[in-house]
Amino acid sequence: QLQVVESGGGLVQPGGSLRLSCAGSGFPFDVYAIGWFRQAPGKEREGLGCISSSGSSTNYLDSVKGRFTISRDNAKNTAYLQLSNLRPEDTGVYYCATDRLSWYSTTCPAEKRWDYWGQGTQVTVST
């Protein structure tokens, strides 16, 4: 069965860094794109970025460009979200999603196009 599982969240201080992982199983990881999303309590979920199946293309939300980096290691069936220079407003539950998607623009596929979601991992940025 198709599954993605996030890990790596935790409590960090402002300015700190964290690397989140998204481990896939039950599907051909190297032909599925990965999207990263986050949701703060009481807020709508927002897309952070996405990476193509091969890893050749990445797109990012403007507000996280230069601080967040999406990558993947298909040999390990794992994608990553490197969070750097974290701010309190980055606090939330971070999700990865996957689907057999492709795109031609500089924006990621809309949230509702992703069919398969992980359970999320909590990131808290606080002193």
CSV table of N, CA and C in Angstrom, one decimal:
chain,number,residue,atom,x,y,z
A,1,GLN,N,0.8,-1.2,0.0
A,1,GLN,CA,0.0,0.0,0.0
A,1,GLN,C,0.9,1.2,0.0
A,2,LEU,N,0.4,2.2,-0.7
A,2,LEU,CA,1.2,3.5,-0.9
A,2,LEU,C,1.2,4.2,0.4
A,3,GLN,N,2.4,4.6,0.8
A,3,GLN,CA,2.5,5.3,2.1
A,3,GLN,C,3.7,6.3,2.1
A,4,VAL,N,3.5,7.5,2.7
A,4,VAL,CA,4.6,8.4,2.9
A,4,VAL,C,4.5,8.7,4.4
A,5,VAL,N,5.7,8.8,5.0
A,5,VAL,CA,5.8,9.0,6.5
A,5,VAL,C,6.8,10.1,6.7
A,6,GLU,N,6.4,11.2,7.4
A,6,GLU,CA,7.3,12.3,7.7
A,6,GLU,C,8.0,12.0,9.1
A,7,SER,N,9.2,12.5,9.2
A,7,SER,CA,9.9,12.5,10.5
A,7,SER,C,10.9,13.6,10.5
A,8,GLY,N,11.4,13.9,11.7
A,8,GLY,CA,12.4,14.9,11.9
A,8,GLY,C,12.0,16.2,12.5
A,9,GLY,N,10.7,16.3,12.8
A,9,GLY,CA,10.3,17.5,13.5
A,9,GLY,C,10.7,17.6,14.9
A,10,GLY,N,10.5,18.8,15.5
A,10,GLY,CA,10.9,19.0,16.9
A,10,GLY,C,10.9,20.5,17.2
A,11,LEU,N,11.5,20.7,18.4
A,11,LEU,CA,11.5,22.1,18.9
A,11,LEU,C,12.9,22.7,18.6
A,12,VAL,N,12.9,23.9,17.9
A,12,VAL,CA,14.2,24.5,17.6
A,12,VAL,C,14.0,26.0,18.0
A,13,GLN,N,15.2,26.6,18.2
A,13,GLN,CA,15.2,28.1,18.5
A,13,GLN,C,15.1,28.9,17.2
A,14,PRO,N,14.6,30.1,17.2
A,14,PRO,CA,14.7,31.0,16.1
A,14,PRO,C,16.1,31.0,15.5
A,15,GLY,N,16.3,31.0,14.2
A,15,GLY,CA,17.5,30.9,13.6
A,15,GLY,C,18.1,29.5,13.4
A,16,GLY,N,17.5,28.6,14.0
A,16,GLY,CA,18.0,27.2,13.9
A,16,GLY,C,17.6,26.5,12.7
A,17,SER,N,18.0,25.3,12.5
A,17,SER,CA,17.7,24.5,11.4
A,17,SER,C,17.2,23.1,11.7
A,18,LEU,N,16.5,22.5,10.8
A,18,LEU,CA,16.0,21.2,11.0
A,18,LEU,C,15.8,20.5,9.6
A,19,ARG,N,16.0,19.2,9.5
A,19,ARG,CA,15.8,18.5,8.3
A,19,ARG,C,14.7,17.5,8.5
A,20,LEU,N,13.7,17.7,7.7
A,20,LEU,CA,12.5,16.7,7.7
A,20,LEU,C,12.7,15.7,6.6
A,21,SER,N,12.3,14.5,6.9
A,21,SER,CA,12.3,13.4,5.9
A,21,SER,C,10.9,12.9,5.6
A,22,CYS,N,10.8,12.4,4.4
A,22,CYS,CA,9.6,11.9,3.9
A,22,CYS,C,9.9,10.5,3.3
A,23,ALA,N,9.6,9.5,4.0
A,23,ALA,CA,10.0,8.1,3.5
A,23,ALA,C,8.8,7.5,2.8
A,24,GLY,N,9.0,7.0,1.6
A,24,GLY,CA,7.9,6.4,0.8
A,24,GLY,C,8.1,4.9,0.7
A,25,SER,N,6.9,4.3,0.6
A,25,SER,CA,6.9,2.8,0.4
A,25,SER,C,5.6,2.4,-0.3
A,26,GLY,N,5.7,1.3,-0.9
A,26,GLY,CA,4.5,0.8,-1.6
A,26,GLY,C,4.2,1.4,-3.0
A,27,PHE,N,5.1,2.1,-3.5
A,27,PHE,CA,5.0,2.7,-4.8
A,27,PHE,C,6.3,3.0,-5.4
A,28,PRO,N,6.3,3.2,-6.8
A,28,PRO,CA,7.6,3.5,-7.4
A,28,PRO,C,8.0,4.9,-7.1
A,29,PHE,N,8.8,5.1,-6.1
A,29,PHE,CA,9.2,6.4,-5.6
A,29,PHE,C,9.7,7.3,-6.7
A,30,ASP,N,10.5,6.7,-7.5
A,30,ASP,CA,11.3,7.5,-8.5
A,30,ASP,C,10.4,8.0,-9.7
A,31,VAL,N,9.1,7.7,-9.7
A,31,VAL,CA,8.2,8.3,-10.7
A,31,VAL,C,7.1,9.1,-10.1
A,32,TYR,N,7.2,9.3,-8.8
A,32,TYR,CA,6.2,10.2,-8.1
A,32,TYR,C,6.9,11.5,-7.7
A,33,ALA,N,6.2,12.6,-7.9
A,33,ALA,CA,6.6,13.8,-7.3
A,33,ALA,C,6.3,13.9,-5.8
A,34,ILE,N,7.0,14.8,-5.1
A,34,ILE,CA,6.8,15.1,-3.7
A,34,ILE,C,6.5,16.5,-3.5
A,35,GLY,N,5.4,16.8,-2.7
A,35,GLY,CA,5.1,18.1,-2.3
A,35,GLY,C,5.3,18.3,-0.8
A,36,TRP,N,5.6,19.4,-0.3
A,36,TRP,CA,5.7,19.7,1.1
A,36,TRP,C,4.7,20.8,1.4
A,37,PHE,N,4.0,20.7,2.6
A,37,PHE,CA,3.0,21.6,3.0
A,37,PHE,C,3.2,21.8,4.5
A,38,ARG,N,2.6,22.9,5.0
A,38,ARG,CA,2.5,23.1,6.5
A,38,ARG,C,1.2,23.7,6.8
A,39,GLN,N,0.8,23.5,8.1
A,39,GLN,CA,-0.4,24.0,8.6
A,39,GLN,C,-0.2,24.5,10.1
A,40,ALA,N,-0.4,25.7,10.3
A,40,ALA,CA,-0.4,26.2,11.7
A,40,ALA,C,-1.8,26.1,12.3
A,41,PRO,N,-1.9,26.0,13.6
A,41,PRO,CA,-3.2,25.8,14.2
A,41,PRO,C,-4.1,27.0,13.9
A,42,GLY,N,-5.3,26.6,13.4
A,42,GLY,CA,-6.3,27.7,13.0
A,42,GLY,C,-6.0,28.3,11.7
A,43,LYS,N,-5.0,27.8,11.0
A,43,LYS,CA,-4.7,28.4,9.7
A,43,LYS,C,-4.9,27.3,8.6
A,44,GLU,N,-5.1,27.8,7.4
A,44,GLU,CA,-5.2,26.9,6.2
A,44,GLU,C,-3.8,26.3,5.9
A,45,ARG,N,-3.9,25.1,5.4
A,45,ARG,CA,-2.6,24.5,5.0
A,45,ARG,C,-2.1,25.2,3.7
A,46,GLU,N,-0.8,25.4,3.7
A,46,GLU,CA,-0.2,26.1,2.6
A,46,GLU,C,0.9,25.2,2.0
A,47,GLY,N,1.0,25.3,0.7
A,47,GLY,CA,2.1,24.6,0.0
A,47,GLY,C,3.4,25.3,0.1
A,48,LEU,N,4.5,24.6,0.4
A,48,LEU,CA,5.8,25.1,0.6
A,48,LEU,C,6.6,25.0,-0.7
A,49,GLY,N,6.4,23.9,-1.3
A,49,GLY,CA,7.2,23.6,-2.5
A,49,GLY,C,7.0,22.2,-3.0
A,50,CYS,N,7.7,21.8,-4.0
A,50,CYS,CA,7.6,20.5,-4.6
A,50,CYS,C,8.8,20.2,-5.4
A,51,ILE,N,9.0,18.9,-5.6
A,51,ILE,CA,10.1,18.4,-6.4
A,51,ILE,C,9.6,17.3,-7.3
A,52,SER,N,10.1,17.4,-8.5
A,52,SER,CA,9.7,16.4,-9.5
A,52,SER,C,10.3,15.0,-9.2
A,53,SER,N,9.8,14.1,-9.9
A,53,SER,CA,10.1,12.7,-9.6
A,53,SER,C,11.6,12.4,-9.7
A,54,SER,N,12.3,13.0,-10.7
A,54,SER,CA,13.7,12.8,-10.8
A,54,SER,C,14.5,13.7,-9.9
A,55,GLY,N,13.9,14.7,-9.4
A,55,GLY,CA,14.6,15.7,-8.6
A,55,GLY,C,15.2,16.8,-9.4
A,56,SER,N,14.9,16.8,-10.7
A,56,SER,CA,15.5,17.8,-11.6
A,56,SER,C,14.9,19.2,-11.5
A,57,SER,N,13.6,19.3,-10.9
A,57,SER,CA,12.9,20.5,-10.8
A,57,SER,C,12.4,20.7,-9.4
A,58,THR,N,12.6,21.9,-8.9
A,58,THR,CA,12.0,22.3,-7.6
A,58,THR,C,11.3,23.6,-7.7
A,59,ASN,N,10.2,23.8,-7.0
A,59,ASN,CA,9.5,25.0,-6.9
A,59,ASN,C,9.3,25.3,-5.4
A,60,TYR,N,9.3,26.6,-5.1
A,60,TYR,CA,9.1,27.0,-3.7
A,60,TYR,C,8.1,28.2,-3.6
A,61,LEU,N,7.5,28.2,-2.4
A,61,LEU,CA,6.7,29.4,-2.0
A,61,LEU,C,7.6,30.5,-1.9
A,62,ASP,N,7.3,31.7,-2.3
A,62,ASP,CA,8.1,32.9,-2.3
A,62,ASP,C,8.7,33.2,-0.9
A,63,SER,N,7.8,33.0,0.1
A,63,SER,CA,8.2,33.4,1.5
A,63,SER,C,9.2,32.4,2.1
A,64,VAL,N,9.5,31.3,1.5
A,64,VAL,CA,10.5,30.4,2.0
A,64,VAL,C,11.7,30.2,1.1
A,65,LYS,N,11.7,30.8,0.0
A,65,LYS,CA,12.8,30.8,-0.9
A,65,LYS,C,14.1,31.3,-0.2
A,66,GLY,N,15.2,30.5,-0.4
A,66,GLY,CA,16.4,30.9,0.3
A,66,GLY,C,16.6,30.3,1.7
A,67,ARG,N,15.5,29.9,2.3
A,67,ARG,CA,15.6,29.3,3.6
A,67,ARG,C,15.3,27.8,3.6
A,68,PHE,N,14.4,27.4,2.8
A,68,PHE,CA,14.0,26.0,2.7
A,68,PHE,C,14.5,25.4,1.4
A,69,THR,N,14.9,24.1,1.5
A,69,THR,CA,15.4,23.4,0.4
A,69,THR,C,14.8,22.0,0.3
A,70,ILE,N,14.2,21.7,-0.8
A,70,ILE,CA,13.7,20.4,-1.0
A,70,ILE,C,14.6,19.5,-1.9
A,71,SER,N,14.8,18.3,-1.5
A,71,SER,CA,15.7,17.4,-2.2
A,71,SER,C,15.1,16.0,-2.1
A,72,ARG,N,15.7,15.1,-2.8
A,72,ARG,CA,15.2,13.7,-2.7
A,72,ARG,C,16.4,12.8,-3.1
A,73,ASP,N,16.3,11.6,-2.5
A,73,ASP,CA,17.3,10.5,-2.7
A,73,ASP,C,16.5,9.3,-3.1
A,74,ASN,N,16.3,9.1,-4.4
A,74,ASN,CA,15.5,8.0,-4.9
A,74,ASN,C,16.0,6.7,-4.5
A,75,ALA,N,17.3,6.5,-4.4
A,75,ALA,CA,17.9,5.2,-4.0
A,75,ALA,C,17.5,4.9,-2.6
A,76,LYS,N,17.1,5.9,-1.8
A,76,LYS,CA,16.7,5.6,-0.4
A,76,LYS,C,15.2,5.8,-0.2
A,77,ASN,N,14.5,6.0,-1.3
A,77,ASN,CA,13.0,6.2,-1.3
A,77,ASN,C,12.6,7.3,-0.3
A,78,THR,N,13.4,8.4,-0.2
A,78,THR,CA,13.2,9.4,0.8
A,78,THR,C,13.4,10.8,0.1
A,79,ALA,N,12.5,11.7,0.5
A,79,ALA,CA,12.6,13.1,0.1
A,79,ALA,C,12.9,13.9,1.4
A,80,TYR,N,13.4,15.1,1.3
A,80,TYR,CA,13.8,15.9,2.4
A,80,TYR,C,13.3,17.3,2.3
A,81,LEU,N,13.1,17.9,3.4
A,81,LEU,CA,12.9,19.4,3.5
A,81,LEU,C,13.8,19.9,4.5
A,82,GLN,N,14.8,20.7,4.0
A,82,GLN,CA,15.8,21.3,4.9
A,82,GLN,C,15.3,22.7,5.3
A,83,LEU,N,15.1,22.9,6.5
A,83,LEU,CA,14.5,24.1,7.1
A,83,LEU,C,15.7,24.9,7.7
A,84,SER,N,16.0,26.1,7.3
A,84,SER,CA,17.1,26.9,7.8
A,84,SER,C,16.6,28.3,8.2
A,85,ASN,N,17.4,28.9,9.1
A,85,ASN,CA,17.0,30.2,9.6
A,85,ASN,C,15.5,30.3,10.0
A,86,LEU,N,15.1,29.4,10.8
A,86,LEU,CA,13.7,29.3,11.2
A,86,LEU,C,13.2,30.4,12.0
A,87,ARG,N,12.0,30.8,11.8
A,87,ARG,CA,11.3,31.8,12.5
A,87,ARG,C,10.1,31.3,13.2
A,88,PRO,N,9.7,32.0,14.3
A,88,PRO,CA,8.5,31.5,15.0
A,88,PRO,C,7.3,31.3,14.1
A,89,GLU,N,7.1,32.1,13.1
A,89,GLU,CA,6.0,31.9,12.2
A,89,GLU,C,6.1,30.7,11.3
A,90,ASP,N,7.2,30.0,11.3
A,90,ASP,CA,7.3,28.7,10.7
A,90,ASP,C,6.7,27.5,11.4
A,91,THR,N,6.3,27.8,12.7
A,91,THR,CA,5.7,26.7,13.5
A,91,THR,C,4.5,26.1,12.9
A,92,GLY,N,4.4,24.8,12.9
A,92,GLY,CA,3.2,24.2,12.4
A,92,GLY,C,3.5,22.7,12.1
A,93,VAL,N,2.5,22.0,11.6
A,93,VAL,CA,2.6,20.7,11.2
A,93,VAL,C,3.0,20.6,9.8
A,94,TYR,N,4.1,19.9,9.5
A,94,TYR,CA,4.6,19.8,8.2
A,94,TYR,C,4.3,18.5,7.6
A,95,TYR,N,3.8,18.5,6.4
A,95,TYR,CA,3.3,17.3,5.7
A,95,TYR,C,4.0,17.1,4.4
A,96,CYS,N,4.3,15.9,4.0
A,96,CYS,CA,4.6,15.6,2.6
A,96,CYS,C,3.5,14.9,2.0
A,97,ALA,N,3.4,15.1,0.7
A,97,ALA,CA,2.4,14.4,-0.1
A,97,ALA,C,3.1,13.9,-1.4
A,98,THR,N,2.5,12.9,-2.0
A,98,THR,CA,3.0,12.4,-3.2
A,98,THR,C,1.9,12.0,-4.2
A,99,ASP,N,2.3,12.1,-5.4
A,99,ASP,CA,1.4,11.6,-6.5
A,99,ASP,C,2.2,11.6,-7.8
A,100,ARG,N,1.6,10.9,-8.8
A,100,ARG,CA,2.3,10.9,-10.1
A,100,ARG,C,1.9,12.1,-10.8
A,101,LEU,N,2.5,13.2,-10.5
A,101,LEU,CA,2.2,14.5,-11.1
A,101,LEU,C,3.4,15.1,-11.8
A,102,SER,N,3.1,16.0,-12.7
A,102,SER,CA,4.2,16.8,-13.4
A,102,SER,C,3.6,18.1,-13.6
A,103,TRP,N,4.5,19.1,-13.9
A,103,TRP,CA,4.1,20.5,-14.1
A,103,TRP,C,5.0,21.2,-15.0
A,104,TYR,N,4.6,22.3,-15.5
A,104,TYR,CA,5.4,23.1,-16.5
A,104,TYR,C,5.6,24.5,-16.0
A,105,SER,N,5.0,24.9,-14.9
A,105,SER,CA,5.1,26.2,-14.4
A,105,SER,C,6.1,26.3,-13.3
A,106,THR,N,6.2,27.5,-12.7
A,106,THR,CA,7.1,27.7,-11.6
A,106,THR,C,6.3,27.6,-10.3
A,107,THR,N,5.1,27.2,-10.3
A,107,THR,CA,4.3,26.9,-9.1
A,107,THR,C,3.9,25.5,-9.1
A,108,CYS,N,3.8,24.9,-7.9
A,108,CYS,CA,3.5,23.5,-7.7
A,108,CYS,C,2.0,23.2,-8.0
A,109,PRO,N,1.7,22.0,-8.3
A,109,PRO,CA,0.3,21.6,-8.4
A,109,PRO,C,-0.5,22.0,-7.2
A,110,ALA,N,-1.7,22.3,-7.4
A,110,ALA,CA,-2.6,22.7,-6.3
A,110,ALA,C,-2.7,21.6,-5.3
A,111,GLU,N,-3.0,22.0,-4.0
A,111,GLU,CA,-3.0,21.0,-2.9
A,111,GLU,C,-3.9,19.8,-3.2
A,112,LYS,N,-5.1,20.1,-3.8
A,112,LYS,CA,-6.1,19.1,-4.0
A,112,LYS,C,-5.7,18.1,-5.1
A,113,ARG,N,-4.7,18.4,-5.8
A,113,ARG,CA,-4.2,17.4,-6.8
A,113,ARG,C,-3.4,16.3,-6.2
A,114,TRP,N,-2.9,16.5,-5.0
A,114,TRP,CA,-2.1,15.4,-4.4
A,114,TRP,C,-3.0,14.5,-3.6
A,115,ASP,N,-2.9,13.2,-3.9
A,115,ASP,CA,-3.9,12.2,-3.4
A,115,ASP,C,-3.3,11.5,-2.1
A,116,TYR,N,-2.0,11.5,-2.0
A,116,TYR,CA,-1.5,10.6,-0.9
A,116,TYR,C,-0.6,11.5,0.0
A,117,TRP,N,-1.0,11.4,1.3
A,117,TRP,CA,-0.5,12.3,2.3
A,117,TRP,C,0.1,11.5,3.5
A,118,GLY,N,1.1,12.1,4.1
A,118,GLY,CA,1.6,11.6,5.3
A,118,GLY,C,0.9,12.1,6.5
A,119,GLN,N,1.3,11.7,7.7
A,119,GLN,CA,0.6,12.0,8.9
A,119,GLN,C,1.0,13.4,9.5
A,120,GLY,N,2.1,13.9,9.0
A,120,GLY,CA,2.6,15.2,9.5
A,120,GLY,C,3.6,15.0,10.6
A,121,THR,N,4.5,16.0,10.7
A,121,THR,CA,5.4,16.1,11.8
A,121,THR,C,5.5,17.5,12.3
A,122,GLN,N,5.5,17.7,13.6
A,122,GLN,CA,5.4,19.0,14.3
A,122,GLN,C,6.7,19.7,14.3
A,123,VAL,N,6.7,20.9,13.8
A,123,VAL,CA,7.9,21.8,14.0
A,123,VAL,C,7.5,23.0,14.8
A,124,THR,N,8.2,23.2,15.9
A,124,THR,CA,8.0,24.3,16.8
A,124,THR,C,9.2,25.2,16.8
A,125,VAL,N,9.1,26.5,16.5
A,125,VAL,CA,10.2,27.4,16.6
A,125,VAL,C,9.9,28.4,17.7
A,126,SER,N,10.7,28.3,18.7
A,126,SER,CA,10.4,29.1,19.9
A,126,SER,C,11.6,29.2,20.8
A,127,THR,N,11.7,30.3,21.5
A,127,THR,CA,12.7,30.4,22.5
A,127,THR,C,12.3,29.8,23.8
